Coordinates of C-alpha atoms and ligand atoms in Angstrom, one line a residue:
M1 CA 0.0 0.0 0.0
L2 CA 1.2 3.6 -0.7
T3 CA 3.6 4.7 2.0
G4 CA 1.9 7.0 4.5
C5 CA -1.3 4.8 4.5
E6 CA -2.4 2.4 7.1
P7 CA -3.3 -1.1 5.6
W8 CA -5.8 -3.4 7.1
P9 CA -4.2 -6.2 9.2
E10 CA -3.3 -9.1 6.9
E11 CA -5.7 -11.6 8.6
I12 CA -8.6 -9.2 8.3
A13 CA -7.8 -8.4 4.7
R14 CA -7.8 -12.1 4.0
S15 CA -11.2 -12.5 5.6
Y16 CA -12.7 -9.7 3.5
R17 CA -11.4 -11.3 0.4
E18 CA -12.6 -14.8 1.4
A19 CA -16.1 -13.4 2.1
G20 CA -16.1 -11.8 -1.3
Y21 CA -16.3 -8.2 -0.1
W22 CA -13.0 -7.4 -1.8
A23 CA -13.2 -8.8 -5.3
G24 CA -9.6 -8.2 -6.3
Q25 CA -10.5 -5.9 -9.1
T26 CA -9.3 -2.3 -9.9
L27 CA -11.7 0.5 -10.7
G28 CA -10.1 0.7 -14.2
E29 CA -10.8 -3.0 -14.8
A30 CA -14.3 -2.6 -13.4
L31 CA -15.1 0.1 -16.0
R32 CA -14.0 -2.3 -18.8
G33 CA -16.6 -4.8 -17.5
W34 CA -19.3 -2.1 -17.3
A35 CA -18.5 -1.0 -20.8
A36 CA -18.5 -4.5 -22.3
R37 CA -22.0 -4.9 -20.9
G38 CA -23.3 -1.3 -21.4
G39 CA -22.0 -0.8 -24.9
D40 CA -23.9 2.0 -26.6
R41 CA -26.2 2.7 -23.7
T42 CA -25.8 6.1 -22.2
A43 CA -23.4 6.2 -19.2
V44 CA -23.1 9.9 -18.6
V45 CA -25.3 12.9 -19.5
S46 CA -24.0 16.5 -19.1
R47 CA -25.8 19.5 -20.6
D48 CA -26.2 18.4 -24.2
R49 CA -23.6 15.7 -24.2
R50 CA -24.4 12.1 -23.9
V51 CA -21.4 9.7 -23.5
S52 CA -22.1 6.0 -24.0
Y53 CA -20.4 3.3 -21.9
R54 CA -18.2 2.3 -24.9
E55 CA -17.2 5.9 -25.6
L56 CA -16.3 6.5 -21.9
D57 CA -14.1 3.4 -21.8
E58 CA -12.3 4.4 -25.0
W59 CA -11.9 8.0 -23.8
V60 CA -10.4 6.8 -20.6
D61 CA -7.8 4.8 -22.5
R62 CA -6.9 7.7 -24.6
L63 CA -6.5 10.0 -21.6
A64 CA -4.5 7.3 -19.7
A65 CA -2.1 7.1 -22.7
G66 CA -1.9 10.9 -22.8
F67 CA -1.1 11.2 -19.1
H68 CA 1.4 8.4 -19.4
A69 CA 3.1 10.2 -22.3
R70 CA 3.4 13.2 -20.0
E71 CA 5.1 11.1 -17.4
I72 CA 2.3 10.6 -15.0
G73 CA 2.6 7.1 -13.6
A74 CA 1.9 4.6 -10.8
G75 CA 1.7 6.1 -7.4
D76 CA 1.8 9.8 -8.5
R77 CA -0.6 12.0 -6.8
V78 CA -2.7 14.4 -8.9
V79 CA -5.0 17.0 -7.4
V80 CA -8.2 17.0 -9.4
Q81 CA -10.5 20.0 -9.0
L82 CA -13.1 19.6 -11.7
P83 CA -16.8 20.4 -11.4
N84 CA -19.5 17.8 -12.3
T85 CA -18.5 17.2 -15.9
P86 CA -17.8 14.0 -17.9
E87 CA -14.1 15.1 -17.8
F88 CA -14.1 14.5 -14.1
I89 CA -15.2 10.9 -14.4
A90 CA -12.9 10.2 -17.4
V91 CA -9.9 11.8 -15.8
C92 CA -10.3 9.8 -12.6
F93 CA -10.6 6.5 -14.4
A94 CA -7.7 7.3 -16.6
L95 CA -5.6 7.9 -13.5
F96 CA -6.9 4.8 -11.9
R97 CA -5.8 2.8 -14.9
L98 CA -2.3 4.2 -14.6
G99 CA -2.2 3.5 -10.8
A100 CA -1.9 7.3 -10.3
V101 CA -3.9 8.6 -7.4
P102 CA -6.4 11.5 -7.8
V103 CA -6.8 13.7 -4.8
F104 CA -10.4 14.9 -4.8
A105 CA -10.5 18.7 -4.2
L106 CA -13.8 20.5 -4.3
P107 CA -14.6 23.2 -6.8
A108 CA -15.1 25.7 -4.0
H109 CA -11.5 25.2 -2.7
R110 CA -9.1 28.0 -3.0
A111 CA -5.4 28.6 -2.5
S112 CA -5.3 27.7 1.2
E113 CA -6.9 24.3 0.7
I114 CA -5.3 23.4 -2.6
T115 CA -1.7 24.3 -1.5
H116 CA -2.3 22.3 1.6
L117 CA -3.4 19.3 -0.5
C118 CA -0.5 19.6 -3.0
R119 CA 2.1 19.9 -0.2
L120 CA 0.6 17.1 1.9
T121 CA 0.5 14.7 -1.0
D122 CA 3.6 15.9 -3.0
A123 CA 1.3 16.2 -5.9
V124 CA 3.0 16.2 -9.4
A125 CA 0.1 17.6 -11.2
Y126 CA -3.1 19.7 -10.7
L127 CA -6.2 19.6 -12.9
V128 CA -8.6 22.5 -13.1
P129 CA -11.5 23.9 -15.2
A130 CA -10.6 27.1 -17.0
L131 CA -13.5 29.0 -15.5
H132 CA -16.1 27.8 -13.0
R133 CA -18.9 29.9 -11.7
G134 CA -17.1 33.0 -12.9
Y135 CA -13.9 32.1 -11.2
D136 CA -10.7 31.7 -13.2
H137 CA -9.0 28.6 -11.9
R138 CA -5.9 29.3 -14.0
L139 CA -5.1 32.2 -11.6
L140 CA -5.4 29.8 -8.7
A141 CA -3.2 27.3 -10.5
R142 CA -0.5 30.0 -11.0
Q143 CA -0.6 30.8 -7.3
V144 CA -0.4 27.1 -6.4
R145 CA 2.5 26.5 -8.7
L146 CA 4.5 29.3 -7.2
A147 CA 3.8 28.1 -3.7
V148 CA 4.4 24.4 -4.4
P149 CA 6.9 24.0 -7.3
G150 CA 6.7 20.2 -7.0
V151 CA 3.4 20.5 -9.0
R152 CA 5.1 20.2 -12.3
Q153 CA 2.1 20.3 -14.6
V154 CA -1.3 21.9 -14.7
F155 CA -4.0 20.5 -17.0
V156 CA -6.9 22.7 -17.9
A157 CA -10.4 21.6 -19.0
G158 CA -11.1 24.4 -21.4
E159 CA -8.9 27.2 -22.7
P160 CA -5.5 26.4 -21.1
G161 CA -3.6 29.8 -21.0
E162 CA 0.1 28.9 -20.3
F163 CA -0.9 25.4 -19.2
V164 CA -1.7 22.1 -21.0
A165 CA -5.2 21.6 -22.4
L166 CA -6.9 18.4 -21.3
A167 CA -8.0 18.1 -24.9
D168 CA -4.3 17.7 -25.9
V169 CA -3.8 15.0 -23.4
D170 CA -6.8 13.2 -25.0
A171 CA -4.8 12.6 -28.1
A172 CA -6.4 10.0 -30.4
G173 CA -3.9 7.5 -31.7
T174 CA -1.6 7.4 -28.7
A175 CA -1.4 3.8 -27.6
L176 CA -1.3 2.9 -23.9
P177 CA 1.6 0.6 -23.3
A178 CA -0.7 -1.6 -21.2
A179 CA -2.1 -3.0 -24.3
S180 CA 1.3 -4.3 -25.2
G181 CA 2.0 -5.5 -21.7
G182 CA 4.2 -2.5 -20.9
L183 CA 2.2 -1.2 -17.9
A184 CA 1.4 -3.3 -14.8
E185 CA -2.2 -3.3 -13.6
P186 CA -2.4 -1.5 -10.3
D187 CA -2.8 -3.6 -7.1
P188 CA -6.6 -3.7 -6.2
A189 CA -5.6 -3.5 -2.5
D190 CA -3.7 -0.2 -3.1
V191 CA -5.0 3.3 -2.8
A192 CA -7.2 4.4 -5.8
F193 CA -7.9 8.0 -4.7
F194 CA -8.0 10.3 -1.8
L195 CA -11.3 11.7 -0.4
L196 CA -11.2 14.7 1.9
S197 CA -12.5 14.3 5.4
G198 CA -15.7 16.2 6.1
G199 CA -14.5 18.0 9.1
T200 CA -15.4 21.7 9.1
T201 CA -13.1 22.5 12.0
A202 CA -9.6 22.3 10.4
L203 CA -7.9 21.8 7.1
P204 CA -9.1 18.6 5.5
K205 CA -7.4 15.3 6.3
L206 CA -6.9 12.9 3.5
V207 CA -8.8 9.6 3.3
P208 CA -7.1 6.9 1.3
R209 CA -9.7 4.7 -0.4
T210 CA -8.6 1.5 -2.1
H211 CA -9.9 -0.1 -5.3
D212 CA -11.1 -3.1 -3.3
D213 CA -12.8 -1.2 -0.6
F214 CA -14.5 1.4 -2.8
L215 CA -15.7 -1.0 -5.4
Y216 CA -17.3 -3.0 -2.6
Q217 CA -19.0 0.1 -1.2
A218 CA -20.4 1.1 -4.6
R219 CA -21.6 -2.4 -5.4
A220 CA -23.2 -2.9 -2.0
A221 CA -24.8 0.6 -2.0
S222 CA -26.2 0.0 -5.5
A223 CA -27.8 -3.3 -4.3
V224 CA -29.3 -1.6 -1.2
C225 CA -30.9 1.1 -3.4
G226 CA -32.0 -1.5 -5.9
L227 CA -30.3 0.2 -8.9
N228 CA -30.5 -1.4 -12.3
Q229 CA -30.1 -0.5 -16.0
D230 CA -33.1 1.8 -15.8
S231 CA -31.8 3.8 -12.9
V232 CA -31.0 7.4 -13.6
Y233 CA -28.9 9.1 -10.9
L234 CA -28.6 12.8 -10.7
A235 CA -25.3 14.1 -9.2
A236 CA -26.6 17.3 -7.7
L237 CA -23.8 17.6 -5.2
P238 CA -20.1 17.7 -6.2
A239 CA -19.2 14.2 -7.6
A240 CA -16.0 14.4 -5.6
F241 CA -18.1 14.0 -2.4
N242 CA -18.4 10.4 -1.3
F243 CA -22.2 10.8 -1.1
A244 CA -22.4 11.6 -4.8
W245 CA -19.4 9.5 -5.9
G246 CA -20.2 6.1 -4.4
C247 CA -23.3 5.9 -2.1
P248 CA -24.3 4.5 -4.7
G249 CA -23.8 7.8 -6.7
V250 CA -21.8 7.8 -9.9
L251 CA -19.9 4.5 -9.3
G252 CA -22.9 2.6 -8.0
T253 CA -24.9 3.7 -11.0
L254 CA -22.3 2.8 -13.6
H255 CA -21.9 -0.6 -11.8
A256 CA -25.6 -1.2 -12.3
G257 CA -25.5 -0.2 -15.9
G258 CA -27.7 2.9 -15.4
T259 CA -27.2 6.5 -16.4
V260 CA -25.5 9.3 -14.5
V261 CA -26.8 12.8 -15.0
L262 CA -24.4 15.6 -14.0
A263 CA -25.7 18.8 -12.6
R264 CA -23.5 21.9 -12.4
S265 CA -25.2 23.1 -9.2
A266 CA -27.8 21.8 -6.8
S267 CA -30.1 24.7 -7.6
P268 CA -33.8 23.6 -7.9
D269 CA -33.9 25.4 -11.3
E270 CA -31.2 23.3 -12.8
C271 CA -31.9 20.1 -11.0
F272 CA -35.7 20.1 -11.5
T273 CA -35.1 20.7 -15.2
L274 CA -32.8 17.8 -15.4
I275 CA -35.1 15.5 -13.4
E276 CA -37.9 16.2 -15.9
R277 CA -35.7 16.0 -19.0
E278 CA -33.8 12.8 -18.1
R279 CA -36.5 11.1 -16.1
V280 CA -34.2 10.9 -13.0
T281 CA -35.1 8.1 -10.6
I282 CA -32.7 8.8 -7.7
T283 CA -30.6 11.6 -6.3
S284 CA -28.8 12.7 -3.1
V285 CA -28.7 16.0 -1.3
V286 CA -27.7 17.5 2.0
P287 CA -30.5 18.9 4.2
T288 CA -29.9 22.5 3.3
V289 CA -30.4 21.6 -0.4
A290 CA -33.4 19.5 0.5
Q291 CA -34.9 22.6 2.1
L292 CA -34.3 24.7 -1.0
W293 CA -36.0 22.1 -3.2
L294 CA -39.0 21.6 -0.9
D295 CA -39.5 25.4 -0.8
A296 CA -39.1 25.6 -4.6
V297 CA -41.6 22.8 -5.3
E298 CA -44.4 25.1 -4.4
W299 CA -43.9 27.3 -7.4
N300 CA -42.1 24.9 -9.7
R301 CA -44.0 23.5 -12.6
R302 CA -41.6 20.7 -13.6
D303 CA -42.7 17.1 -13.8
L304 CA -40.8 15.3 -11.0
S305 CA -42.8 12.2 -11.2
S306 CA -39.9 9.9 -12.3
L307 CA -38.1 10.5 -9.0
R308 CA -38.4 7.5 -6.7
V309 CA -35.9 8.2 -4.0
L310 CA -34.5 11.3 -2.5
Q311 CA -31.4 10.5 -0.4
I312 CA -30.7 13.0 2.3
G313 CA -27.5 12.9 4.4
G314 CA -24.4 14.7 5.4
A315 CA -25.9 16.5 8.3
K316 CA -28.8 16.1 10.7
L317 CA -32.2 16.1 8.9
H318 CA -34.7 17.5 11.2
R319 CA -38.1 15.9 11.4
E320 CA -40.0 19.0 10.2
L321 CA -38.1 18.8 6.9
A322 CA -38.1 15.0 6.7
E323 CA -41.9 15.0 6.9
R324 CA -42.3 17.3 3.9
V325 CA -40.3 15.1 1.4
Q326 CA -42.9 12.5 0.4
P327 CA -45.9 14.9 0.2
A328 CA -44.0 17.6 -1.7
L329 CA -42.0 15.4 -4.1
G330 CA -44.0 12.3 -4.2
C331 CA -41.0 10.1 -3.7
R332 CA -39.5 8.0 -0.9
L333 CA -37.1 9.6 1.6
Q334 CA -33.9 7.7 2.3
Q335 CA -31.7 9.0 5.1
V336 CA -28.0 8.4 4.7
L337 CA -25.4 8.7 7.4
G338 CA -22.1 8.6 5.7
M339 CA -18.5 9.7 6.0
A340 CA -15.5 10.0 3.7
E341 CA -13.7 7.6 6.1
G342 CA -16.1 4.8 5.2
L343 CA -19.1 3.6 7.1
I344 CA -22.5 4.4 5.5
C345 CA -25.9 3.7 7.0
F346 CA -29.1 3.8 5.1
T347 CA -32.7 3.6 6.0
R348 CA -34.3 0.8 4.1
E349 CA -37.5 0.3 2.2
D350 CA -38.9 -2.1 4.8
Y351 CA -38.6 0.4 7.6
S352 CA -41.7 1.9 9.2
A353 CA -42.5 5.5 8.2
E354 CA -41.5 6.6 11.7
E355 CA -38.1 5.0 11.4
V356 CA -37.4 6.6 8.1
L357 CA -38.3 10.0 9.5
T358 CA -36.3 9.7 12.7
T359 CA -33.3 7.4 12.2
Q360 CA -30.3 7.3 10.0
G361 CA -30.6 3.6 9.3
H362 CA -28.2 0.7 9.7
P363 CA -24.9 -0.1 8.2
L364 CA -24.4 -1.0 4.6
S365 CA -22.4 -4.2 5.2
P366 CA -23.0 -7.2 7.4
A367 CA -19.2 -6.9 8.1
D368 CA -19.5 -3.3 9.4
E369 CA -18.7 -3.4 13.1
I370 CA -20.4 -0.7 15.2
R371 CA -19.8 0.3 18.8
V372 CA -21.5 3.1 20.7
V373 CA -19.3 4.0 23.7
D374 CA -19.4 6.3 26.7
E375 CA -16.6 8.7 27.6
H376 CA -14.7 5.8 29.2
G377 CA -14.8 3.7 26.1
R378 CA -17.4 1.3 27.6
D379 CA -20.3 0.0 25.4
A380 CA -23.4 2.0 26.0
P381 CA -26.7 0.1 26.2
D382 CA -29.3 0.5 23.4
G383 CA -31.1 3.8 23.7
E384 CA -28.2 5.6 25.5
L385 CA -26.1 8.2 23.8
G386 CA -22.4 7.6 23.1
E387 CA -19.7 8.0 20.4
L388 CA -20.1 5.9 17.3
L389 CA -17.0 3.8 16.6
T390 CA -16.7 1.7 13.5
R391 CA -14.5 -0.6 11.5
G392 CA -15.2 -2.7 8.4
P393 CA -14.3 -3.6 4.8
Y394 CA -14.6 -0.1 3.5
T395 CA -13.6 2.0 6.5
I396 CA -10.1 3.3 6.6
R397 CA -7.5 2.3 9.3
G398 CA -5.8 5.7 9.2
Y399 CA -5.6 9.1 7.5
Y400 CA -2.7 9.7 5.0
R401 CA 0.5 10.9 6.5
A402 CA -1.1 11.7 9.9
P403 CA 0.4 9.3 12.5
E404 CA -0.2 11.6 15.4
H405 CA -3.8 12.3 14.5
N406 CA -4.4 8.6 13.8
A407 CA -3.3 7.8 17.3
T408 CA -6.3 9.5 18.7
A409 CA -8.8 9.2 15.7
F410 CA -8.6 5.4 15.8
T411 CA -8.6 2.9 18.7
E412 CA -5.8 0.5 19.1
D413 CA -7.9 -2.3 17.6
G414 CA -8.6 -0.2 14.5
F415 CA -12.0 1.3 15.1
Y416 CA -12.5 4.8 13.6
R417 CA -13.8 7.3 16.2
T418 CA -16.4 9.1 14.2
G419 CA -16.9 12.0 16.7
D420 CA -20.7 11.5 16.2
L421 CA -22.9 11.3 19.2
V422 CA -25.5 8.6 18.4
R423 CA -27.8 6.1 20.0
R424 CA -28.8 2.7 18.7
T425 CA -32.5 1.7 18.9
A426 CA -33.6 -1.7 20.0
A427 CA -34.1 -2.6 16.3
G428 CA -30.5 -1.6 15.6
R429 CA -31.1 1.7 13.9
I430 CA -28.6 4.5 14.4
V431 CA -29.9 7.9 15.4
V432 CA -27.4 10.8 15.2
D433 CA -27.9 13.2 18.0
G434 CA -25.1 15.6 17.1
R435 CA -21.3 15.8 17.0
I436 CA -19.4 15.2 20.2
K437 CA -17.9 18.6 19.7
D438 CA -21.1 20.2 18.4
L439 CA -21.9 21.3 21.9
V440 CA -22.1 24.5 23.9
N441 CA -20.6 24.0 27.3
R442 CA -22.8 26.5 29.3
C443 CA -22.0 26.5 33.0
G444 CA -20.8 23.0 32.7
E445 CA -24.0 21.9 31.1
K446 CA -23.5 20.4 27.7
V447 CA -26.1 21.7 25.2
S448 CA -26.4 19.9 21.9
A449 CA -26.5 22.5 19.1
S450 CA -28.5 20.3 16.9
E451 CA -31.1 19.8 19.5
V452 CA -31.7 23.5 20.0
E453 CA -31.7 24.0 16.2
G454 CA -34.4 21.4 15.8
H455 CA -36.6 23.4 18.2
L456 CA -35.9 26.7 16.6
L457 CA -37.0 25.3 13.2
A458 CA -40.4 24.6 14.7
H459 CA -41.1 28.4 14.6
P460 CA -43.1 29.1 11.4
R461 CA -40.9 32.1 10.5
V462 CA -37.5 30.3 11.0
A463 CA -36.3 29.0 7.7
Q464 CA -32.8 27.9 8.9
A465 CA -31.1 27.9 12.2
A466 CA -27.6 27.2 13.5
V467 CA -26.3 27.2 17.1
V468 CA -22.7 27.8 18.1
P469 CA -20.9 28.7 21.3
A470 CA -19.3 32.0 22.0
P471 CA -17.2 32.9 25.1
H472 CA -19.1 34.5 28.0
P473 CA -17.5 35.9 31.2
E474 CA -20.0 34.3 33.6
L475 CA -21.4 31.3 31.7
G476 CA -18.1 30.1 30.2
E477 CA -19.8 29.6 26.9
Q478 CA -23.1 31.2 25.8
I479 CA -25.5 29.8 23.2
C480 CA -25.6 31.8 20.0
A481 CA -28.5 31.2 17.6
F482 CA -28.2 32.3 14.0
V483 CA -31.5 32.4 12.2
V484 CA -32.5 32.9 8.6
P485 CA -36.1 34.1 8.8
S486 CA -38.8 33.6 6.3
G487 CA -40.8 36.8 6.5
E488 CA -40.6 39.0 9.6
A489 CA -37.8 37.8 11.9
P490 CA -39.0 36.5 15.3
S491 CA -37.4 38.1 18.4
L492 CA -35.1 36.4 20.9
V493 CA -37.9 36.6 23.5
E494 CA -40.4 35.0 21.2
L495 CA -38.0 32.1 20.3
R496 CA -37.1 31.5 23.9
R497 CA -40.8 31.3 24.8
L498 CA -41.4 28.8 22.0
L499 CA -38.6 26.6 23.2
L500 CA -39.8 26.7 26.7
D501 CA -43.3 25.9 25.5
R502 CA -41.8 22.9 23.7
G503 CA -40.5 21.6 27.0
L504 CA -36.9 22.5 26.6
A505 CA -34.8 23.0 29.8
A506 CA -34.2 26.7 30.4
Y507 CA -30.5 26.3 30.3
K508 CA -30.7 25.3 26.7
L509 CA -32.4 28.6 25.6
P510 CA -30.3 30.7 23.3
D511 CA -28.5 33.6 25.0
R512 CA -28.2 35.6 21.8
L513 CA -30.0 35.8 18.5
D514 CA -28.4 37.0 15.3
V515 CA -30.7 37.3 12.3
V516 CA -28.8 36.7 9.0
V517 CA -29.8 36.4 5.3
A518 CA -27.9 33.2 4.9
L519 CA -25.8 30.7 6.9
P520 CA -22.2 30.2 5.7
V521 CA -21.7 26.8 4.1
T522 CA -18.7 24.6 3.4
G523 CA -17.9 23.6 -0.2
L524 CA -20.4 20.7 0.2
G525 CA -23.2 22.9 1.4
K526 CA -23.0 22.0 5.1
V527 CA -23.4 24.8 7.6
D528 CA -19.9 25.9 8.4
K529 CA -19.8 26.1 12.1
K530 CA -16.2 27.2 12.2
V531 CA -17.0 30.4 10.3
L532 CA -20.2 30.9 12.3
A533 CA -18.4 30.5 15.6
A534 CA -15.8 33.1 14.5
D535 CA -18.7 35.4 13.4
A536 CA -20.4 34.9 16.8
L537 CA -17.2 35.9 18.6
R538 CA -16.9 39.1 16.5
R539 CA -20.5 40.0 17.2
V540 CA -20.1 39.4 20.9
E541 CA -17.0 41.5 21.1
A542 CA -18.5 44.3 19.0
D543 CA -21.5 44.4 21.4
Q544 CA -19.2 44.6 24.4
T545 CA -17.3 47.6 22.9
T546 CA -20.6 49.4 22.2
D547 CA -21.8 48.7 25.7
A548 CA -18.6 50.0 27.3
A549 CA -18.8 53.2 25.2
R550 CA -22.4 53.8 26.3
P551 CA -22.8 56.5 29.0
V552 CA -24.0 54.9 32.3
Ligands
LIG601 C1 -20.7 12.8 4.5 O1 -19.4 12.7 4.7 P1 -18.4 13.7 5.3 O2 -17.1 13.0 5.4 O3 -18.5 15.0 4.6 O4 -19.0 14.0 6.8 C2 -19.2 13.0 7.7 C3 -19.9 13.5 9.0 C4 -20.4 12.4 9.9 O5 -19.4 11.9 10.7 C5 -21.5 13.1 10.6 O6 -21.0 14.0 11.6 C6 -22.1 13.9 9.5 O7 -21.1 14.2 8.6 N1 -23.2 13.3 8.9 C7 -24.5 13.2 9.4 C8 -25.3 12.5 8.5 N2 -24.5 12.1 7.5 C9 -23.2 12.6 7.7 N3 -25.0 13.7 10.5 C10 -26.3 13.5 10.7 N4 -27.1 12.9 9.9 C11 -26.6 12.3 8.7 N5 -27.5 11.7 7.9 O8 -21.3 13.7 5.0 C12 -21.4 11.7 3.8 C13 -20.7 10.8 3.1 C14 -21.4 9.8 2.4 C15 -22.8 9.8 2.4 C16 -23.5 10.7 3.1 C17 -22.8 11.7 3.8

């Protein structure tokens, strides 16, 4: 396995192989199989382009040959920052075939994140779109090259400027030496690509995912969701996000022989148009996007009747929103608790309506091991809150080049500490209560931010709510509520009264209310609590200065 990665213990790896979870196939080989079966059927749709399975496979070979000719080879890390385009898929598979390792950056990343990724991985190349959402990525590439000279080459999808056009890499006629036995097939047990950890509290950690483990995840997720040749998956979130890439997402859909439709943004305008035009059957969104869609449905006139499943995951889905899905969109809700590090839980079709609304399901694989532990690491009984720990055939054993962090992020026996506060129901469903660190420590009382948020959302004029801590001289930390109103903003007094009426303990009432037009979000559309906490601190300090200046 690539140096800097933590392999599964040999005995466990053998058991995953024997049980058939790890099939000993690379992602590049898998695509050959999918193409042989899929032939001229449409694999990928993007704007007016339709790429068949056969075309995709041939395109990937040409690109692989082109990258090889430009001296990109086995084990090389390549930072890939492409929006949802067929190029993203083709480039990734071309790199997989060479045994080079794409590092999945998000389109929203800028110099701070990209230089961090390039340095951490010793990347030899960086792949960008020319322009994306009005931003010129060639400028960013210039900055990155200056900061990290080891990035020898920049490839641009579109007008390349001083860099190399991806279109030139895709040179028809170049033969890949593999065909003549010149290139070794990568080891399926080795790293195929790097995902970024979803943490919103620090620079991203890198999650090494192997061919074996990820193919298993995509295959199993595809089966859980019942995908087949008629499935049409809409990638509304960035395809570089595990949720859209493999839960079942892009890879699970290609595995099933279905069609992947790529949206440039998750806006209801674009996505509803695509759902209608392509007869999309399944898609996945985060709760903030789900809310946008559910609000938009009221005035939207598109035909969304093809949609069978809306997967929602990535952050806590509050019941109020969950209840609106089926009536508004006429499709089934599936909650997904997932993480770049591995473990995915899904609610299933045979769950009761109540379970679908209130739980995040159970693990994808029978081989997923789950523990819910208290602060002393002891197993908590069903129904009790504790931290979720997990290990299994598609959950990493360590972040890339992060031995110190790994020592605390994983237990000695290889369980990943998710940092999620969960409980397990008697039926074995996982319910996420919040993040262990998503707490306000007020006078020593730990208040779960997501709990308070859930209650705030019950107010008819609260469209979005987020709760973060800010320092307070007496309380230690105070509870800051940020609210995006729909209509006239409710007052702090009004909200506190509502929460009390809903039976919430008085110590959980927000100390401050800040009414904002929008909540800051990460590149994946999750509320960015780090930015929000910094904002809260600024506001608290500003208020103190004004108070001090006020005549007594
Ligand atoms: C997904 O992956 P990441 O790596 O961006 O974030 C993982 C974290 C989890 O540890 C948990 O804290 C939170 O995001 N999360 C949820 C959740 N799904 C993820 N919290 C509450 N409810 C849920 N349903 O976010 C991700 C990856 C694959 C599929 C879906 C989500």
